[in-house]
XYZ file of C-alpha atoms in Angstrom:
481
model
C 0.000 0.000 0.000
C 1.120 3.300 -1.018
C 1.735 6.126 1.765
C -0.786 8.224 0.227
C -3.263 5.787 0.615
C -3.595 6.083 4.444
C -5.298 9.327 3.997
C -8.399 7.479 1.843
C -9.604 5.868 5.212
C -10.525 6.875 8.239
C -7.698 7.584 11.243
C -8.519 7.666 14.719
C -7.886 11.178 15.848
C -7.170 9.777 19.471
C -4.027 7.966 17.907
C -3.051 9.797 14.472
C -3.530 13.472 16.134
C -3.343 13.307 19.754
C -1.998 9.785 21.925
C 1.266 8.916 23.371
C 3.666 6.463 21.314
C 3.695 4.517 24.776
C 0.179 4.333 25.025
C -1.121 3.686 21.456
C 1.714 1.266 21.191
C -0.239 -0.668 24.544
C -3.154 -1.390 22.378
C -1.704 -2.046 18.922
C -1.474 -5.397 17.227
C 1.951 -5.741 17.932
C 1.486 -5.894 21.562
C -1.763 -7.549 21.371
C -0.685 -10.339 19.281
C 3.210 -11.070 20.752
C 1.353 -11.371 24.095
C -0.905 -14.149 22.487
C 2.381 -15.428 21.781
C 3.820 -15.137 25.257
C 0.968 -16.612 26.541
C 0.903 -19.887 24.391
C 4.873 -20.556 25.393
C 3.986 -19.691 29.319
C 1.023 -22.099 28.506
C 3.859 -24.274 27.127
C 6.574 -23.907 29.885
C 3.921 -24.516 32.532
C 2.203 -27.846 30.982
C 5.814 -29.334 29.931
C 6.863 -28.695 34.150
C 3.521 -30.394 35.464
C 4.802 -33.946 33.002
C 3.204 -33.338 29.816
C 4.754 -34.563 26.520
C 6.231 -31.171 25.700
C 10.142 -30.252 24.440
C 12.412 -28.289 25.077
C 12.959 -27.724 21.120
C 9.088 -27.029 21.078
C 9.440 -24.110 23.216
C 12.770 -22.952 21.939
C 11.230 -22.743 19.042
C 7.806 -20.846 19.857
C 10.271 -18.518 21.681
C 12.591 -17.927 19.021
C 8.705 -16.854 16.623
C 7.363 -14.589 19.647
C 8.033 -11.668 17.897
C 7.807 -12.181 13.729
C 4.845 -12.235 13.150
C 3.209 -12.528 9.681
C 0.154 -10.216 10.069
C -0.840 -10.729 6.032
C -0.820 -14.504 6.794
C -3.106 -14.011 9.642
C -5.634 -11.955 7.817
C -6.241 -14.349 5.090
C -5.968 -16.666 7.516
C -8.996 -15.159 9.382
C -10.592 -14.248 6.162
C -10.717 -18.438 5.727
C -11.990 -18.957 9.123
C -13.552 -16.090 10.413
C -12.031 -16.373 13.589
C -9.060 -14.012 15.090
C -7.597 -16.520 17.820
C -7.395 -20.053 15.179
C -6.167 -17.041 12.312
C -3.225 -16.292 14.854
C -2.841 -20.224 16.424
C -2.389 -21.135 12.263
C -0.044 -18.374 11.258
C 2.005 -19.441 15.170
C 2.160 -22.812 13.985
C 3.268 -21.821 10.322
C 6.581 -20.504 11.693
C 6.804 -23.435 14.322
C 6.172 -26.780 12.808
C 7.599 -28.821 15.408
C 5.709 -26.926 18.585
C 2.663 -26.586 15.812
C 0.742 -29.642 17.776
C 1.125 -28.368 21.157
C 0.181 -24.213 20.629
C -2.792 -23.425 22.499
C -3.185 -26.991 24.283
C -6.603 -27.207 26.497
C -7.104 -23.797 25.872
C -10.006 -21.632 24.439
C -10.007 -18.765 22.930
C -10.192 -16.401 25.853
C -6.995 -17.811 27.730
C -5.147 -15.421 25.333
C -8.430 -12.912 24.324
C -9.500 -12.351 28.207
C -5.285 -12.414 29.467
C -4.164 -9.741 27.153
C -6.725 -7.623 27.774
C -5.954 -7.498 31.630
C -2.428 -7.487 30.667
C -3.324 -4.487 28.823
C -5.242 -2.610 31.061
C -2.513 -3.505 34.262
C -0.086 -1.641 31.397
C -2.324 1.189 30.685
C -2.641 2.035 34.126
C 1.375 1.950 34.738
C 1.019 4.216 31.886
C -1.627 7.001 33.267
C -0.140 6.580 37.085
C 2.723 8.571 36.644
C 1.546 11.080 34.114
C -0.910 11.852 37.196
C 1.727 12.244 39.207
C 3.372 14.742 37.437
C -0.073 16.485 37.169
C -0.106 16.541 40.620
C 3.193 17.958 41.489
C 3.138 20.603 38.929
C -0.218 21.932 40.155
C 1.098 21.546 43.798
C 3.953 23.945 42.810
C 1.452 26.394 41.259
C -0.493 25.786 44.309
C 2.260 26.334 46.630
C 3.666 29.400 44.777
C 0.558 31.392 44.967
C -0.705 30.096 48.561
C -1.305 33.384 49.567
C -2.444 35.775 46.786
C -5.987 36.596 47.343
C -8.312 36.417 44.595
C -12.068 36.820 44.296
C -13.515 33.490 45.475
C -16.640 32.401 43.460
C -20.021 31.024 44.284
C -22.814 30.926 41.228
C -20.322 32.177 39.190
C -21.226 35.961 40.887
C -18.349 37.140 43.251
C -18.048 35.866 46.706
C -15.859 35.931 49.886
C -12.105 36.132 48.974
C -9.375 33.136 48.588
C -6.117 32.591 47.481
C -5.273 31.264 43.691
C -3.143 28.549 45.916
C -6.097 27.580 47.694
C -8.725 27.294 44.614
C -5.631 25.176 43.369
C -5.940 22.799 45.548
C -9.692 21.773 45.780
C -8.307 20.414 41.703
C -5.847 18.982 43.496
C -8.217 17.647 46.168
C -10.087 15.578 43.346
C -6.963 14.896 41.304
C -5.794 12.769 44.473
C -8.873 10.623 45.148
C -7.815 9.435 40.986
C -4.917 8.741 41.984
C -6.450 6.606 44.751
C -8.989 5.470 42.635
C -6.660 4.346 39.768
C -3.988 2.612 41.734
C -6.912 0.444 43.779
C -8.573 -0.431 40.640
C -4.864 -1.261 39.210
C -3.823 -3.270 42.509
C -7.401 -5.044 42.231
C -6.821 -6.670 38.791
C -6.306 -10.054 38.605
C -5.483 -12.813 36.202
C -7.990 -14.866 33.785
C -5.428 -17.711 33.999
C -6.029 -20.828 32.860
C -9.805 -21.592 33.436
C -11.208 -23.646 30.129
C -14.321 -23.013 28.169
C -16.865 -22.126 30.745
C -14.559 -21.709 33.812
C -14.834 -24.839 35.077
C -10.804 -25.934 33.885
C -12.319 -29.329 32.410
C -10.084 -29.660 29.355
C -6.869 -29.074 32.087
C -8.450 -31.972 34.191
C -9.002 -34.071 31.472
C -5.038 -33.613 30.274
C -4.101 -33.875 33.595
C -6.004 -37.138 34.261
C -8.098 -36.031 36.973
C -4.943 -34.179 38.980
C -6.614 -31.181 40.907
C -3.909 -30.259 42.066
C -1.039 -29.888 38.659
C -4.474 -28.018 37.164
C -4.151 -25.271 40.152
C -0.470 -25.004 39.989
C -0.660 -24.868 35.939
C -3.295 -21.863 37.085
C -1.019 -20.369 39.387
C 2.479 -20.822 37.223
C 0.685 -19.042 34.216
C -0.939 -16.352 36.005
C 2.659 -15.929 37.838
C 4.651 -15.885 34.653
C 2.345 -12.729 33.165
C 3.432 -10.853 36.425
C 0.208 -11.031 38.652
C -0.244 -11.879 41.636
C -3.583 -13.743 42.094
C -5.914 -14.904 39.214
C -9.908 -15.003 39.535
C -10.618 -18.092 41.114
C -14.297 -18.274 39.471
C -14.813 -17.563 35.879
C -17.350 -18.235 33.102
C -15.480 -18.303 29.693
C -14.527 -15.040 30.252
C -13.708 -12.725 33.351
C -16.569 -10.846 35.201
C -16.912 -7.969 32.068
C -17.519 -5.797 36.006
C -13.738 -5.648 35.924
C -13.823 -3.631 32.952
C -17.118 -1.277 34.331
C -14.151 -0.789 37.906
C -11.520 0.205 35.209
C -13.470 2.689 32.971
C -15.063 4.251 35.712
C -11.707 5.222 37.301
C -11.378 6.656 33.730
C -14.350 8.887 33.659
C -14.257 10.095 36.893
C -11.043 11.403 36.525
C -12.883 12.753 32.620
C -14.940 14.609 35.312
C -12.271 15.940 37.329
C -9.959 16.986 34.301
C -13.337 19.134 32.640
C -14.159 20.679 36.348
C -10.348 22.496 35.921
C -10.223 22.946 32.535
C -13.442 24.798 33.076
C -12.118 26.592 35.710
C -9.110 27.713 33.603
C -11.582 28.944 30.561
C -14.070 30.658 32.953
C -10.902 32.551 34.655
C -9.221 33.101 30.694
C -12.012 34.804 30.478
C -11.593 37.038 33.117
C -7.812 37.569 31.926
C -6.945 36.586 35.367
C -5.168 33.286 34.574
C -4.086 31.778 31.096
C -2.547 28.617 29.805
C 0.478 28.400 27.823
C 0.425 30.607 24.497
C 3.413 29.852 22.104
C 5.421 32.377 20.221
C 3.843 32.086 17.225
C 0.413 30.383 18.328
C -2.559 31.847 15.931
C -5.685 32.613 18.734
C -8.392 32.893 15.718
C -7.799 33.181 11.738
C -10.262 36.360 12.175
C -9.325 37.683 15.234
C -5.565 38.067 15.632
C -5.167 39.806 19.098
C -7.120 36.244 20.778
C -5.597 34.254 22.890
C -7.879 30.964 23.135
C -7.419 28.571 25.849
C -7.486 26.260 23.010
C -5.524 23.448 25.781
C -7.640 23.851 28.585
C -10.636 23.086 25.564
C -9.008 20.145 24.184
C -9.385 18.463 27.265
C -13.019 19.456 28.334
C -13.744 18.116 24.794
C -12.040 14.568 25.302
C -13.013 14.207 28.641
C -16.796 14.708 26.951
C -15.784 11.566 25.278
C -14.049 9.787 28.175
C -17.012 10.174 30.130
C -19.584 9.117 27.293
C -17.564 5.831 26.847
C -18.381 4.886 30.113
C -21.930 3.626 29.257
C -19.977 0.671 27.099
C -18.859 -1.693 29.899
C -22.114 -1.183 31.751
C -24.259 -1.996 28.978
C -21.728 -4.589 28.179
C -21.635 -6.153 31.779
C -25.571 -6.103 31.693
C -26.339 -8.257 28.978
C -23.370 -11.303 29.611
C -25.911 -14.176 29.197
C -25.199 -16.626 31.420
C -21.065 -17.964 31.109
C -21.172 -15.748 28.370
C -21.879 -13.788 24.454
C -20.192 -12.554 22.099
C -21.897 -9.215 21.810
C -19.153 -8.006 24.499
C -16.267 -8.361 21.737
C -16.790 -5.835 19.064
C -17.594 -2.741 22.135
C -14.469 -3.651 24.040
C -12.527 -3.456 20.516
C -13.322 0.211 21.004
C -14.400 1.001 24.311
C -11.324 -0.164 26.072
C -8.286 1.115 24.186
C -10.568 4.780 23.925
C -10.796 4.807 27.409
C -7.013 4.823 28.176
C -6.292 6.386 25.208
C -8.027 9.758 26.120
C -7.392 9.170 29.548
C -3.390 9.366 28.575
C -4.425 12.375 25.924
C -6.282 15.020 28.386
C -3.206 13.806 31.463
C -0.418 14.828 28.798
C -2.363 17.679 28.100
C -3.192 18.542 31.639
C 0.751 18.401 32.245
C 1.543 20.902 29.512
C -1.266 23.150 30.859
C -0.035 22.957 34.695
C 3.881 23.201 33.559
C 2.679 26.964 32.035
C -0.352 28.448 33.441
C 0.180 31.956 33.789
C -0.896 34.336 36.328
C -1.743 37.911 36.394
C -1.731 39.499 39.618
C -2.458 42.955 38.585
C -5.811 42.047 36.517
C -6.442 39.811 39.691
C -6.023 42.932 42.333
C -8.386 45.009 40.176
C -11.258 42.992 40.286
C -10.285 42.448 44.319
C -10.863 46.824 44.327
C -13.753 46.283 42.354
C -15.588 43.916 44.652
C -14.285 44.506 47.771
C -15.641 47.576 49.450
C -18.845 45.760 49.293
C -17.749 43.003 51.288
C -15.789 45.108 54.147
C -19.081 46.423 54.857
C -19.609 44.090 57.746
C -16.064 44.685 58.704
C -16.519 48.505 58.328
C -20.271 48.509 60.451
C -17.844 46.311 63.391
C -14.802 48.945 63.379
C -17.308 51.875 64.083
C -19.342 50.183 66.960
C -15.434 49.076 68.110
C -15.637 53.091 67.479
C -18.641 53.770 69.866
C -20.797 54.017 67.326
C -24.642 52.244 67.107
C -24.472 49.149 65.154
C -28.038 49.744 63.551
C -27.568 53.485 62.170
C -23.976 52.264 61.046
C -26.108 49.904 59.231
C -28.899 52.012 57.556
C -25.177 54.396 56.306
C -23.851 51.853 54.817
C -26.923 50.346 53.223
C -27.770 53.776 51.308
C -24.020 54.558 50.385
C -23.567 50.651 48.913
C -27.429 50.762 46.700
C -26.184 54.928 45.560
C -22.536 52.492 44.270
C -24.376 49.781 42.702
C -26.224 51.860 41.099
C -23.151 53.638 39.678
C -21.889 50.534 38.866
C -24.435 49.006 37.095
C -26.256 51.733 35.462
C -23.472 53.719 34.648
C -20.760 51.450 34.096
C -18.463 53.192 36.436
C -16.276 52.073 38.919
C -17.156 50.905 42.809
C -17.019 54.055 44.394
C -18.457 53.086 47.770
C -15.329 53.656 49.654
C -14.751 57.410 48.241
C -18.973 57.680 49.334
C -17.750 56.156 52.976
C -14.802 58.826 53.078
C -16.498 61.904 52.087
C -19.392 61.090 54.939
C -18.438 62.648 58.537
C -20.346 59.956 60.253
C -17.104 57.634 59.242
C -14.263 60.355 60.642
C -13.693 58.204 63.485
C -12.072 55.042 61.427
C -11.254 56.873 58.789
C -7.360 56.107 59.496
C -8.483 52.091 59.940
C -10.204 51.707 56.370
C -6.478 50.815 54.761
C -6.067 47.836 57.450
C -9.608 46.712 56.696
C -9.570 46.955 53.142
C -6.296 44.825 53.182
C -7.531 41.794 50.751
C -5.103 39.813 52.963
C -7.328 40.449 55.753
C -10.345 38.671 53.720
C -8.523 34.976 53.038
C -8.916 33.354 56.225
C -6.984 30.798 56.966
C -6.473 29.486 52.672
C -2.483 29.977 52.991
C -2.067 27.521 56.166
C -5.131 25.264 54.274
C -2.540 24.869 51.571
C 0.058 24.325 53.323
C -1.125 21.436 55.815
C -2.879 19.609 52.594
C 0.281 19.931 50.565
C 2.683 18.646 53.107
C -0.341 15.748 54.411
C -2.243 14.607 51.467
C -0.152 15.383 48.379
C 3.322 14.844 48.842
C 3.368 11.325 50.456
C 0.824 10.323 47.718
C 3.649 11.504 45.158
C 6.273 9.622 47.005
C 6.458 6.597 44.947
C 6.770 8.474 41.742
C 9.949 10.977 42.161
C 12.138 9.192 40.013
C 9.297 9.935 37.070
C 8.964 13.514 37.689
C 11.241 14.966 35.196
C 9.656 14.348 32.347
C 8.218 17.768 30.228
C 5.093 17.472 27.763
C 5.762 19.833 24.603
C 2.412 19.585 22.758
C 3.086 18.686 19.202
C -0.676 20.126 18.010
């Protein structure tokens, strides 16, 4: 096939535009099919220690194949048979005549199907674990950086009671932990397939073993050792519980959830020119509109976590409709909903990094809107200074009340500025804390207690969960699109 020809069909986006190499390489046929491979010759190795009739040359010889394989043999091969796993057990034996009788002995289909797949999924989430973790830290930085610059805190999207850029930091952070938590648990919880026979019940192994229980649970156990796990499912039907995949994906989309809540976050403060992701040199905002600067990162990932989340409906349906040991209908949706999962999982992290790595703050902008908002809320402040003042707490009131409606009004039906504090100057009635309204105005005086908040959940929560991932922390994301 021609180069050009790629471009006549259709490309996943999620691989051609956007995924790791380490990641889409974790789902390709390559890896798919040299761990069918692997798991014939552990097959192999396992049956040949427990006394069966198997070489040495046989497995020399399977191992010496693992990794050539002839993917336009096993196409027409499952053109002929219309069946991937025989296509790929012909096309094996092809290259190994001599092991040819012994490849996939007292196996079915989903010994290597149902394995890989876990094998795949325990990869993709040693994939996505550390990219998290470098999430983390970088937005720990940012969070610890800024702990204490106040910034207008936000409830309904309308202006509310002041906190610090550190502190809003951190409640991402807060969410971006539990995934971590979640992730790891649901990759700790995986187990093995193993060897388990057509409907789970390991007849075929019995019937090779003649009757011996116990070779058929240490052929279990030796298999499911050799692919690097540490338990395997001890009930199956012919395939494993399709709930393992509905634990995995929904790891997946609720960290889709928590990836749109910052990116969302990012845009809505973007727009308030308050905060910005990265911009390159020569970055193009709009083809119309050449002084934009879109947060075209922070939308990237609210648009693939769209899809992250959406994909989560797949293994439920999937899990819901497993007639009895089990149907095929699950096959074709995992082909897709599966590798998607991790795939835009691994996009909006790498994505995340480069956003976190380069967000860019603007004081200035943020102090203005503080000046703008904030001689409404040291009203209460002001009304306690002048009864500290000796004067009555309910006229102090009524003062304030008419001054703050005669600003509003300025503000909103003239477009000016807040004037309320010039309005509480220019009145007598306020001479007598006139020299105090500096010290109360003092946005610093607004935050509470954010800066020690960040501090105690930075040094308590997020560093020991980034403990067992310093040696991965140097790697930068430079976005290639």
């Amino acid at each position: 096939m021609e180069a050009a020809d790629e471009f006549l069909k259709y490309r996943s986006p999620l691989v051609s535009r956007y995924a790791s190499k380490e990641m889409a390489y974790n789902f390709s046929d390559r890896k798919k099919f040299s761990t069918w491979r692997k798991l014939w010759i552990y097959l192999a190795k396992a049956e040949k220690a427990l006394g069966l009739p198997i070489t040495d040359a046989q497995i020399q010889e399977m191992e010496s194949h693992e990794k050539d394989i002839d993917f336009a043999m096993a196409a027409e091969e499952e053109r002929k048979l219309r069946h991937d796993v025989m296509a790929h057990v012909h096309t094996f034996a092809h290259c190994c005549p001599t092991a040819a009788p012994i490849i996939h002995l007292g196996a079915t289909s989903c010994y290597v199907g149902d394995n890989t797949d876990l094998i795949m999924l325990r990869d993709g989430f040693d994939i996505l674990l550390p990219k998290l973790a470098r999430v983390i830290d970088r937005l720990a930085n940012f969070a610890e950086k800024y702990a204490d610059l106040p910034t207008l805190g936000f409830t309904h999207y309308q202006p509310a009671q002041l906190t610090t850029v550190g502190k809003r930091a951190c409640l991402w952070l807060q969410d971006l932990a539990m995934d971590m938590r979640n992730l790891q648990r649901a990759r700790d919880d995986l187990r093995f397939r193993g060897v388990k026979g057509t409907t789970g019940t390991q007849a075929s192994f019995l019937q090779l073993f003649q009757g011996d229980h116990d070779k058929v649970e240490e052929l279990d156990r030796m298999v499911t050792e050799m692919a690097a796990f540490k338990k395997s499912y001890l009930v199956t039907g012919q395939t494993y519980s399709r709930k393992v995949d509905v634990d995995c994906l929904s790891t997946l989309a609720s960290l889709g959830a928590t990836v749109h809540k910052i990116c969302t976050d990012i845009r809505l403060l973007a727009n308030l020119k308050e905060i910005e992701e990265p911009f390159e040199k020569e970055q193009i905002g709009s083809s119309a509109m050449p002084y934009k600067r879109n947060p075209m990162r922070a939308e990237r990932c609210c648009s693939l976590a769209r899809h992250l989340l959406a994909l989560m409906a797949d293994p439920l349906h999937t899990a819901s409709v497993q007639w009895l040991e089990r149907t095929l209908d699950d096959s074709a949706n995992r082909r897709i909903s599966l590798p998607e999962s991790f795939l835009t999982a691994d996009i909006i992290l790498t994505t995340l990094q480069n956003i976190t790595e380069g967000l860019v703050v603007y004081p200035k902008v943020i102090e203005r809107h503080i000046r703008h908002e904030l001689p409404f809320m040291a009203t209460e402040n002001i009304i306690m200074a002048m009864v500290q003042a000796g004067g009555n707490r309910q006229d102090c009131h009524e003062k304030i009340r008419v001054l703050s409606q005669e600003a509003a009004a300025v503000v909103k039906q003239e477009g000016g500025d807040n004037d309320l504090l010039a309005r509480v100057q220019r009145d007598t009635y306020f001479a007598p804390i006139l020299g105090q309204l500096d010290t109360i105005l003092d946005p610093k005086t607004f935050i509470g207690r954010a800066p020690q908040q960040v501090a105690r959940f930075l040094s308590e929560e997020i560093h020991p969960l980034l403990e067992p991932y310093k040696a991965k922390m140097d790697v930068k994301i430079e976005l290639e699109l």
